[in-house]
PDB file of C-alpha atoms in Angstrom:
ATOM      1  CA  UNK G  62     -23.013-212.162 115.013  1.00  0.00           C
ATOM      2  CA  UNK G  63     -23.009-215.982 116.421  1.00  0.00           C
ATOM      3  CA  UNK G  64     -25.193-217.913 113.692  1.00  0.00           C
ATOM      4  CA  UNK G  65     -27.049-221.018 115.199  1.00  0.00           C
ATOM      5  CA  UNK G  66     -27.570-224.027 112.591  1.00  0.00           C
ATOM      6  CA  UNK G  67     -30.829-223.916 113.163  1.00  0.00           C
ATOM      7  CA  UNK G  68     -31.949-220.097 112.487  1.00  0.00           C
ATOM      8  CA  UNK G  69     -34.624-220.836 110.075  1.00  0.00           C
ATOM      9  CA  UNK G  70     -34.534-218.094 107.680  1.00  0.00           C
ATOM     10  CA  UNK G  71     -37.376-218.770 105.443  1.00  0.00           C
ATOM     11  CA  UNK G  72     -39.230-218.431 108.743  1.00  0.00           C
ATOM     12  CA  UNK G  73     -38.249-214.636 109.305  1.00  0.00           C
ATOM     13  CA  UNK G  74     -38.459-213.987 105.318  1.00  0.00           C
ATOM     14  CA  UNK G  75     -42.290-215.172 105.115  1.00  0.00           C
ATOM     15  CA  UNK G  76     -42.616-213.669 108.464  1.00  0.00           C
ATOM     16  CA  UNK G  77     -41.742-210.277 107.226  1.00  0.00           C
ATOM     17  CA  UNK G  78     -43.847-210.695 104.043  1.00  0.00           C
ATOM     18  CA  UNK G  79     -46.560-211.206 106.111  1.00  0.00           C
ATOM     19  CA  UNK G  80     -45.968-207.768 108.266  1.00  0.00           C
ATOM     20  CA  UNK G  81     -45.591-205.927 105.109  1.00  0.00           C
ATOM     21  CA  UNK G  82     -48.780-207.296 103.254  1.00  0.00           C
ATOM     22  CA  UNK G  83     -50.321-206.387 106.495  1.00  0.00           C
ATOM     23  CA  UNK G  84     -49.785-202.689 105.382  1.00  0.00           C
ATOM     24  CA  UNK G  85     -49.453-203.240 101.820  1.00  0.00           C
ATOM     25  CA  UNK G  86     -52.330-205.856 100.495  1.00  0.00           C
ATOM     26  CA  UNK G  87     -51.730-205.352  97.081  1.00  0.00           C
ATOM     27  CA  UNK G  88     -47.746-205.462  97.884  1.00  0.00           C
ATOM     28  CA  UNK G  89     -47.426-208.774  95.478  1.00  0.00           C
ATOM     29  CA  UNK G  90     -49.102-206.769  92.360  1.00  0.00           C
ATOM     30  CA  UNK G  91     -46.565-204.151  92.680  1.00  0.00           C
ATOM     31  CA  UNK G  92     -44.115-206.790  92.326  1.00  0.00           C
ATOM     32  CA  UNK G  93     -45.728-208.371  90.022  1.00  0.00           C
ATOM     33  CA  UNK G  94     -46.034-205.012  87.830  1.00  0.00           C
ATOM     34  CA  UNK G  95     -42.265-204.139  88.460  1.00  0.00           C
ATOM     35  CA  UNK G  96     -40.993-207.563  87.175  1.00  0.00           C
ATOM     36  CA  UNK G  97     -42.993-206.965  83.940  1.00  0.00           C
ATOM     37  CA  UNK G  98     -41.530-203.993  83.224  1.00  0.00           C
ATOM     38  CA  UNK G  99     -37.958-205.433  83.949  1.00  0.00           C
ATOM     39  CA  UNK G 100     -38.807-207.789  81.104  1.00  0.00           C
ATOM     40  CA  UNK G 101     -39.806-205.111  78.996  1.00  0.00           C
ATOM     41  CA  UNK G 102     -37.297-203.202  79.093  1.00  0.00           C
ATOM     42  CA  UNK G 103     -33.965-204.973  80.563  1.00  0.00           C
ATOM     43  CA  UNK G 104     -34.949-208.379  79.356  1.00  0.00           C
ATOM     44  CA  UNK G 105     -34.760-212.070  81.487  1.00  0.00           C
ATOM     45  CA  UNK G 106     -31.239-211.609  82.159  1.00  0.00           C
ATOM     46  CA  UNK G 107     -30.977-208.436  83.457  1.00  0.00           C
ATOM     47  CA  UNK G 108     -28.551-207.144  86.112  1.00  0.00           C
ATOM     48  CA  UNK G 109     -30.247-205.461  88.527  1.00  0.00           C
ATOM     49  CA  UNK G 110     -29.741-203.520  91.739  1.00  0.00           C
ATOM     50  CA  UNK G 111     -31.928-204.036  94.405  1.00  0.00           C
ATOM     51  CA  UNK G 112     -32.025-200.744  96.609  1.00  0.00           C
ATOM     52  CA  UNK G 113     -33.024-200.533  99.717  1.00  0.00           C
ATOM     53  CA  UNK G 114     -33.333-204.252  99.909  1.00  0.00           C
ATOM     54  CA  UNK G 115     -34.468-205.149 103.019  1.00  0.00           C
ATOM     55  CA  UNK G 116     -34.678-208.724 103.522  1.00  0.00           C
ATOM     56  CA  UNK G 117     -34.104-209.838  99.926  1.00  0.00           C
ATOM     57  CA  UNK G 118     -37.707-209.835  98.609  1.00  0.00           C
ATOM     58  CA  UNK G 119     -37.672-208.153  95.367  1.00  0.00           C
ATOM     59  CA  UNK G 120     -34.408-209.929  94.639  1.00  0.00           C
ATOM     60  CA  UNK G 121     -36.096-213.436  95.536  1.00  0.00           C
ATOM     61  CA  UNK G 122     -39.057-212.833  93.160  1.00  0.00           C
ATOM     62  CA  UNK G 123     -36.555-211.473  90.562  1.00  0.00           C
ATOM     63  CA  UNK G 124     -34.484-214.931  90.481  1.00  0.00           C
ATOM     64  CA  UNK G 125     -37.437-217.161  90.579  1.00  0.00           C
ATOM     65  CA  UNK G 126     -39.120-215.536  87.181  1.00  0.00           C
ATOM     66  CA  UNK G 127     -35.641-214.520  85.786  1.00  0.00           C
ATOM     67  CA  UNK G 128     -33.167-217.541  86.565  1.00  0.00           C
ATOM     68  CA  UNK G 129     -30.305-215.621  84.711  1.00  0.00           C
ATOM     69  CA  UNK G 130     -30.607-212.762  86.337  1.00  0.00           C
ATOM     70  CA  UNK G 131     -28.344-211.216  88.887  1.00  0.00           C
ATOM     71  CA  UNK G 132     -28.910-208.936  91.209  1.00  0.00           C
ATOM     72  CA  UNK G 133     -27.384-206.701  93.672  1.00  0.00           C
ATOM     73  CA  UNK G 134     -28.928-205.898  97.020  1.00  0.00           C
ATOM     74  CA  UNK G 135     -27.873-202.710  99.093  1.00  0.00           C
ATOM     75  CA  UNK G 136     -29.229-201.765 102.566  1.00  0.00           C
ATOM     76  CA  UNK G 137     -28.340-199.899 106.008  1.00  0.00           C
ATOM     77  CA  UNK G 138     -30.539-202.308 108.146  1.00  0.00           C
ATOM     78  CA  UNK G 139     -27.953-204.995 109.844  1.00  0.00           C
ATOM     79  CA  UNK G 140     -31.213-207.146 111.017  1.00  0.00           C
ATOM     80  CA  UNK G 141     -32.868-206.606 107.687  1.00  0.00           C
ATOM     81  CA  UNK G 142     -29.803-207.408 105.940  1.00  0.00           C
ATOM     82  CA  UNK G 143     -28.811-210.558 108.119  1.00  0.00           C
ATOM     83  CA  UNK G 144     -32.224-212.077 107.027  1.00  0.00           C
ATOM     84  CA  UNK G 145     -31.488-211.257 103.439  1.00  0.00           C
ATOM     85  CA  UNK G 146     -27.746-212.606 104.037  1.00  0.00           C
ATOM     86  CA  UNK G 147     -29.251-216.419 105.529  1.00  0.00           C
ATOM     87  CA  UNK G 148     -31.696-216.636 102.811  1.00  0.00           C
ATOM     88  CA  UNK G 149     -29.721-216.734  99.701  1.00  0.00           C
ATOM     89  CA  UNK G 150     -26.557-217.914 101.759  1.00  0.00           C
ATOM     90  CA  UNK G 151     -26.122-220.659  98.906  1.00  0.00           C
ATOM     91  CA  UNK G 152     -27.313-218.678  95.955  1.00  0.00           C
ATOM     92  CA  UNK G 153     -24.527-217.017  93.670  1.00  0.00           C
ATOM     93  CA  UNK G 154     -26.976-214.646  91.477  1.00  0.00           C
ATOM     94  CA  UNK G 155     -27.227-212.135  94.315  1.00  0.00           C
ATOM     95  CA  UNK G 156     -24.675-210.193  96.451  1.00  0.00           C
ATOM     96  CA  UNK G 157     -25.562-207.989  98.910  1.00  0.00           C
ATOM     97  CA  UNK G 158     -23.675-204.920 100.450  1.00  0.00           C
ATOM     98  CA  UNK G 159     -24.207-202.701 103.377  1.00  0.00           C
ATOM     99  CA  UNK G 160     -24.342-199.283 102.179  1.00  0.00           C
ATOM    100  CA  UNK G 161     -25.820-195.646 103.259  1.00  0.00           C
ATOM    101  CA  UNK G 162     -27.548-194.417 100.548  1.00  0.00           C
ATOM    102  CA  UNK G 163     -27.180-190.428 101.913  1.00  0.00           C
ATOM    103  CA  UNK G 164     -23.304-191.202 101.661  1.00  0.00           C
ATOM    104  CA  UNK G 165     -22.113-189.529  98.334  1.00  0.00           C
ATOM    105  CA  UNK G 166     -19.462-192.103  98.359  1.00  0.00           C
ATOM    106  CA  UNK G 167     -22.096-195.187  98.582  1.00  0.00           C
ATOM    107  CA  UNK G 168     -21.873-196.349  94.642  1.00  0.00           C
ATOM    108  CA  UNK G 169     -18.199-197.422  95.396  1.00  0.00           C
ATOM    109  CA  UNK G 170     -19.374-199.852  97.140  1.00  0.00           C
ATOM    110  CA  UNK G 171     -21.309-201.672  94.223  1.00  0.00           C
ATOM    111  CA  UNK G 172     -19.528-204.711  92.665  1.00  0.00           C
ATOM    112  CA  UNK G 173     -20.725-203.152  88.912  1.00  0.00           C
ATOM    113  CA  UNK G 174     -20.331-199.541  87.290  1.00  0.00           C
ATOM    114  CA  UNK G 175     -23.889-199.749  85.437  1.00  0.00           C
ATOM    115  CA  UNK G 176     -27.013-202.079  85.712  1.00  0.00           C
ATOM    116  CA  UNK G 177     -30.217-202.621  83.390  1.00  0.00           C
ATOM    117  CA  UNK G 178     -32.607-201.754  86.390  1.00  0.00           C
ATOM    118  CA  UNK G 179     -32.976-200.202  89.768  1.00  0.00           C
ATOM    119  CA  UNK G 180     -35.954-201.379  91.797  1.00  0.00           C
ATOM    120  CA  UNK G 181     -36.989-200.573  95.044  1.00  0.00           C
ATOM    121  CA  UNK G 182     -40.159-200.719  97.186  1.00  0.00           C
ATOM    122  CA  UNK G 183     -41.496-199.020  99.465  1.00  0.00           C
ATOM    123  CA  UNK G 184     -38.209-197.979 101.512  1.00  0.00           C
ATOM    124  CA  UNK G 185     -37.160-194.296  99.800  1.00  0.00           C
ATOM    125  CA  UNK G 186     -39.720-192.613 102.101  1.00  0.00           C
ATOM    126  CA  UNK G 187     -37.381-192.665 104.703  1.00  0.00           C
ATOM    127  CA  UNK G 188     -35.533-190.104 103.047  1.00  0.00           C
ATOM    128  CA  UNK G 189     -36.238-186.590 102.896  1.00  0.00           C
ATOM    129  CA  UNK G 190     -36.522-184.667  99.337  1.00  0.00           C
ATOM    130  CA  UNK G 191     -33.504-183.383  98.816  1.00  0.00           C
ATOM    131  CA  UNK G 192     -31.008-186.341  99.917  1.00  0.00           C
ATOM    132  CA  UNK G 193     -33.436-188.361  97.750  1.00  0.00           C
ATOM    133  CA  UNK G 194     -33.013-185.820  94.479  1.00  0.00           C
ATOM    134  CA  UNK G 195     -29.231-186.533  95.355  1.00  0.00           C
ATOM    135  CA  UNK G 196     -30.019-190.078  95.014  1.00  0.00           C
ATOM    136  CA  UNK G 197     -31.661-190.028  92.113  1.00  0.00           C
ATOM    137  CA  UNK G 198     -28.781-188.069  90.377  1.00  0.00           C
ATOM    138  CA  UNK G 199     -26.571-190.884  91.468  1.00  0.00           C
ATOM    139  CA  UNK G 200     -29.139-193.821  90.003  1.00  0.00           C
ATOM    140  CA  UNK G 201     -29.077-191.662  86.602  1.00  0.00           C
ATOM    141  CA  UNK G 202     -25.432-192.479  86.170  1.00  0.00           C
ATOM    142  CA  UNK G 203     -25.832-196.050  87.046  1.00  0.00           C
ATOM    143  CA  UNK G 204     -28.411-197.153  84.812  1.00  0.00           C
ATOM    144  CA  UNK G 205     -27.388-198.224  81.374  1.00  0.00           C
ATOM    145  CA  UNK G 206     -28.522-195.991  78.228  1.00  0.00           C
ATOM    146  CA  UNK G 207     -32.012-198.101  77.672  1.00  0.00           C
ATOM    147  CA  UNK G 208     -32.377-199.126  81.263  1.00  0.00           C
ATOM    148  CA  UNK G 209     -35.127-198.428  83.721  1.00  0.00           C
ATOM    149  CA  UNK G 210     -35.382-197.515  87.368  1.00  0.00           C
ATOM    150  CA  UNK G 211     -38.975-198.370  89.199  1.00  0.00           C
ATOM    151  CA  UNK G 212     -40.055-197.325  92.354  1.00  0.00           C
ATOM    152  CA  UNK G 213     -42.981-198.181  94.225  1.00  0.00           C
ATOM    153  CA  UNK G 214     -43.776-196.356  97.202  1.00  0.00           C
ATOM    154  CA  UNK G 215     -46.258-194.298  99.316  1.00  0.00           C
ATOM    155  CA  UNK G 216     -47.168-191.079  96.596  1.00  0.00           C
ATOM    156  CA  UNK G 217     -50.294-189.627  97.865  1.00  0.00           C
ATOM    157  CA  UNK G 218     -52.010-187.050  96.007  1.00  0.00           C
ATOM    158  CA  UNK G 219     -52.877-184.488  98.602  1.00  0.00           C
ATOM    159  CA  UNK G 220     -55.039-182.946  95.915  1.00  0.00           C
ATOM    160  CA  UNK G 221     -57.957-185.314  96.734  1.00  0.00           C
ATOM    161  CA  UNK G 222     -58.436-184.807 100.815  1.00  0.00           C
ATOM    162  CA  UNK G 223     -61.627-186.475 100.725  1.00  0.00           C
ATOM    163  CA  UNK G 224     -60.814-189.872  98.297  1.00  0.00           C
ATOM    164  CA  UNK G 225     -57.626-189.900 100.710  1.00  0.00           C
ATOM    165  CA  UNK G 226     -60.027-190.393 103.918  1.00  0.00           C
ATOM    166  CA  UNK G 227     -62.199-192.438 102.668  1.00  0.00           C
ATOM    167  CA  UNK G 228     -59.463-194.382 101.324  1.00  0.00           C
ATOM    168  CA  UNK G 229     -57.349-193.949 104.692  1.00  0.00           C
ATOM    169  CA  UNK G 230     -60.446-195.264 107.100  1.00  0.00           C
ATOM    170  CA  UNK G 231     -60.726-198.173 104.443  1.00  0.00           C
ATOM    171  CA  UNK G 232     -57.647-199.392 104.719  1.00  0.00           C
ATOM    172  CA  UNK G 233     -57.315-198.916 109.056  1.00  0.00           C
ATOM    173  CA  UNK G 234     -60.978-200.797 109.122  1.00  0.00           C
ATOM    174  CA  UNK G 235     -59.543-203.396 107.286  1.00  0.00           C
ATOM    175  CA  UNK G 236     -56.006-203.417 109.356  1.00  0.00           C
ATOM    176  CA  UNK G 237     -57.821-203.568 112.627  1.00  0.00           C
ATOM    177  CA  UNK G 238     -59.714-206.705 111.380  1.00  0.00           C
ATOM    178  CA  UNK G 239     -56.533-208.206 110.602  1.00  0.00           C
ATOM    179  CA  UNK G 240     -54.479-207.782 113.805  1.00  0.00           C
ATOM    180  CA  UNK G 241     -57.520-208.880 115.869  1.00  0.00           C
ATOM    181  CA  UNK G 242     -56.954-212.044 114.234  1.00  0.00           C
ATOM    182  CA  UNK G 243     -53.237-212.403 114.755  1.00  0.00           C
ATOM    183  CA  UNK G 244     -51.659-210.163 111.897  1.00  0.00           C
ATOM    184  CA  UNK G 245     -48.333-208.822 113.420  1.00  0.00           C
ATOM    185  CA  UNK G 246     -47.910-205.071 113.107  1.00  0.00           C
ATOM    186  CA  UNK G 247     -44.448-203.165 112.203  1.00  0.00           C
ATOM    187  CA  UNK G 248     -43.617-202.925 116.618  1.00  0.00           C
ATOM    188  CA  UNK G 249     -44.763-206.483 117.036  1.00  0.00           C
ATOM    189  CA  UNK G 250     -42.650-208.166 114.014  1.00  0.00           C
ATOM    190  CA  UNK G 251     -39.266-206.061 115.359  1.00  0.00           C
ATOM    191  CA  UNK G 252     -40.237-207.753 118.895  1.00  0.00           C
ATOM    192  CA  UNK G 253     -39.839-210.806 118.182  1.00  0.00           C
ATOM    193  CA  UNK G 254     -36.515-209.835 115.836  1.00  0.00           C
ATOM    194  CA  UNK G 255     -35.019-208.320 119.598  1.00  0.00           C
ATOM    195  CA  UNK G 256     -35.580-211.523 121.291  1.00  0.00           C
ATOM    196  CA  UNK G 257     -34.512-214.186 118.630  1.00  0.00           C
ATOM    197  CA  UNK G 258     -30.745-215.032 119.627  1.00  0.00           C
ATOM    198  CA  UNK G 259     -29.338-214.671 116.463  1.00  0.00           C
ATOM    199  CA  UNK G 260     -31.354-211.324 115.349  1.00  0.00           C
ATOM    200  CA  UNK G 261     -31.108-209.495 118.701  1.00  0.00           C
ATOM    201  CA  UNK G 262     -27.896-207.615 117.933  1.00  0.00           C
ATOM    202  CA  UNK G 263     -28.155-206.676 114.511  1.00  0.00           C
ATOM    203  CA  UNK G 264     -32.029-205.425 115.636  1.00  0.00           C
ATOM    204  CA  UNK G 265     -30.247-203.531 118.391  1.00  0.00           C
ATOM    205  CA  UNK G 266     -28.010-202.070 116.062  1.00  0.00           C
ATOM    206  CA  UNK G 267     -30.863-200.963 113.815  1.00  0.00           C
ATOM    207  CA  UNK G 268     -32.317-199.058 116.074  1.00  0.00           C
ATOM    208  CA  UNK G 269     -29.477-197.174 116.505  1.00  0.00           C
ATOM    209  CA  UNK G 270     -28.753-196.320 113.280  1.00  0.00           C
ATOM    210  CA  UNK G 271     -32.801-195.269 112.343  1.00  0.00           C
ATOM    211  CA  UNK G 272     -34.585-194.714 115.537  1.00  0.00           C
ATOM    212  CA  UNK G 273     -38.437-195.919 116.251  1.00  0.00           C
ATOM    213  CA  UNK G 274     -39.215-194.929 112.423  1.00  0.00           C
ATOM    214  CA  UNK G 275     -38.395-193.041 109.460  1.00  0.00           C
ATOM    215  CA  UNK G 276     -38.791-189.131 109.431  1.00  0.00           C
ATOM    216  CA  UNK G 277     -38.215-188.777 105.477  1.00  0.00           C
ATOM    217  CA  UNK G 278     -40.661-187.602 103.333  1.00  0.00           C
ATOM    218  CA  UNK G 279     -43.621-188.569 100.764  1.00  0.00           C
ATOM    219  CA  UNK G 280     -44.166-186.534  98.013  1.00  0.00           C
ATOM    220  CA  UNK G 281     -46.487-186.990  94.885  1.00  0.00           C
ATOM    221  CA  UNK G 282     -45.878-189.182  91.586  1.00  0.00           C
ATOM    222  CA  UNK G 283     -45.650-185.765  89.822  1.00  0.00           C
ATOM    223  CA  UNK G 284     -42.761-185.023  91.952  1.00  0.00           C
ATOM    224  CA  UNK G 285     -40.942-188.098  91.385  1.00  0.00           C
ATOM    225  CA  UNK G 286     -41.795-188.168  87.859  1.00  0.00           C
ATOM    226  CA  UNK G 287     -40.154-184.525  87.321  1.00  0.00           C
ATOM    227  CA  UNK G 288     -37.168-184.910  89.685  1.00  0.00           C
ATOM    228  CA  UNK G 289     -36.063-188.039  87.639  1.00  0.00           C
ATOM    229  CA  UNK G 290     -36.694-186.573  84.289  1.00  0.00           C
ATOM    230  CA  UNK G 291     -34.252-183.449  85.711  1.00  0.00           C
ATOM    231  CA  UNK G 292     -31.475-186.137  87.192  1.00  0.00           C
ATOM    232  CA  UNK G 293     -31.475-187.223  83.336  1.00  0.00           C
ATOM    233  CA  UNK G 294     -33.694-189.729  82.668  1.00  0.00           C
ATOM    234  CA  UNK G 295     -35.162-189.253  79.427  1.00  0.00           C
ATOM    235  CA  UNK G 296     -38.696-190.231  80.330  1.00  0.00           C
ATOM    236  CA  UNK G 297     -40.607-190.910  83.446  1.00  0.00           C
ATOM    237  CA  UNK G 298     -44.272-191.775  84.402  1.00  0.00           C
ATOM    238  CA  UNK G 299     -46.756-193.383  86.499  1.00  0.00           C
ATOM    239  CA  UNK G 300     -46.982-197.294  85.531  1.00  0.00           C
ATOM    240  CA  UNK G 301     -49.024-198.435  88.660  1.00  0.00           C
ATOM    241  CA  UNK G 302     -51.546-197.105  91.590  1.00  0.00           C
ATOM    242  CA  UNK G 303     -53.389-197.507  94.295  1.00  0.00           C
ATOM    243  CA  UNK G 304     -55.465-195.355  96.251  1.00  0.00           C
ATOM    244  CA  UNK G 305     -52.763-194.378  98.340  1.00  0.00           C
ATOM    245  CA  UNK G 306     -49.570-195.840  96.471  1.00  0.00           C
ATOM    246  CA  UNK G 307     -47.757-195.447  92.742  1.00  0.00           C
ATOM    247  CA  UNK G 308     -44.827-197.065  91.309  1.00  0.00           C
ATOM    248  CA  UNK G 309     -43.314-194.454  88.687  1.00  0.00           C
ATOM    249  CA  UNK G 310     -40.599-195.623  85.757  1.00  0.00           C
ATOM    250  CA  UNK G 311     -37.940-193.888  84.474  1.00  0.00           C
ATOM    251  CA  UNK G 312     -35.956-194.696  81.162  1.00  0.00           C
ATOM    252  CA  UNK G 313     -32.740-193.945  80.688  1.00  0.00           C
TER     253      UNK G 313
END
């Protein structure tokens, strides 16, 4: 990829807050939430891996409440990543590595054997159940004795069809509103990624790696909850919701 000085990446990382917040409203609580629990249990100067990184976020809010932590950021995405890559460009706390997490062989990659927490967000839908039970069994061996893994994602409960509507027509009302006034949807924001000069080869490339979208799975907190409590975790619950979103924790 051909870098111009002038790419402005703080541009395309607020730019792809903004897409995501479209979705996600309450996406800055979640973080919010998940750094508080890194402090609880992996302290202010915890090494953490980032997974599924995308363009650096949780790693950027990480740094700026934890200045001595580090953290490690692993993604697929080359357009995702070369956001991520111009961001912290001059900023030694954070590495990031390209890495498929349905490769068994994808932990070699990692510059560190164990870490205090895994966090991710709203990217391990993507997968379906059973490469993502694989996945967790890998996490399980790289989280220290003590340390956590959180992650927040879409968990409906399918056992309340009519909250889930309700909640569902809610939330489209409200997204409608929002792109009639100039909010950028997922198709939109990747649009103007394919015809930026610097980002419209590594978009390209994306798209042949993943396709339009992803055609994992979402199952239920309860799921994720007992899947990481057989990879061996010790314990694992539920620490935040929203109608149609959880963030489960699992302790090592």
């Amino acid at each position: 990829m051909t870098e111009t000085p002038n790419t402005d990446w703080n541009a395309w990382q607020t730019s792809w807050d903004r897409q995501q917040e479209w979705y996600l409203p309450d996406r800055e609580e979640r973080f919010r939430v998940m750094l508080d629990m890194v402090e609880a249990f992996a302290g202010a100067e915890a090494r953490v891996l980032d997974l599924a990184c995308g363009t650096g976020s949780i790693s950027g809010r990480l740094l700026e409440r934890f200045p001595k932590a580090v953290s490690v950021g692993v993604d697929l995405d080359p357009a995702l990543l070369a956001i991520a890559r111009g961001t912290f460009a001059d900023e030694p706390r954070v590495t990031f590595v390209t890495a498929d997490l349905t490769d068994p062989a994808w932990t070699a990659k990692l510059p560190y054997d164990s870490y205090d927490a895994v966090l991710t967000a709203t990217a391990l839908h993507w997968l379906h159940v059973e490469p993502l039970r694989a996945l967790y069994g890998q996490l399980a061996g790289l989280v220290r004795e003590g340390g956590v893994l959180l992650n927040a994602d879409h968990m409906p409960d399918e056992s309340t069809p009519r909250i889930n509507a309700a909640d569902r027509a809610q939330r489209h009302a409200r997204m409608d509103r929002a792109k009639a006034e100039g909010a950028l949807d997922w198709r939109a924001w990747w649009e103007l990624a394919a015809a930026d000069p610097v980002l419209a080869g590594p978009t390209a490339e994306r798209f042949e790696i993943y396709g339009e979208h992803a055609d994992g799975e979402t199952p239920s907190a309860d799921w994720h909850t007992t899947t990481l409590r057989e990879a061996g975790f010790a314990e694992a619950r539920t620490v935040w919701r929203s109608p149609s979103d959880a963030m489960v924790l699992a302790l090592k």
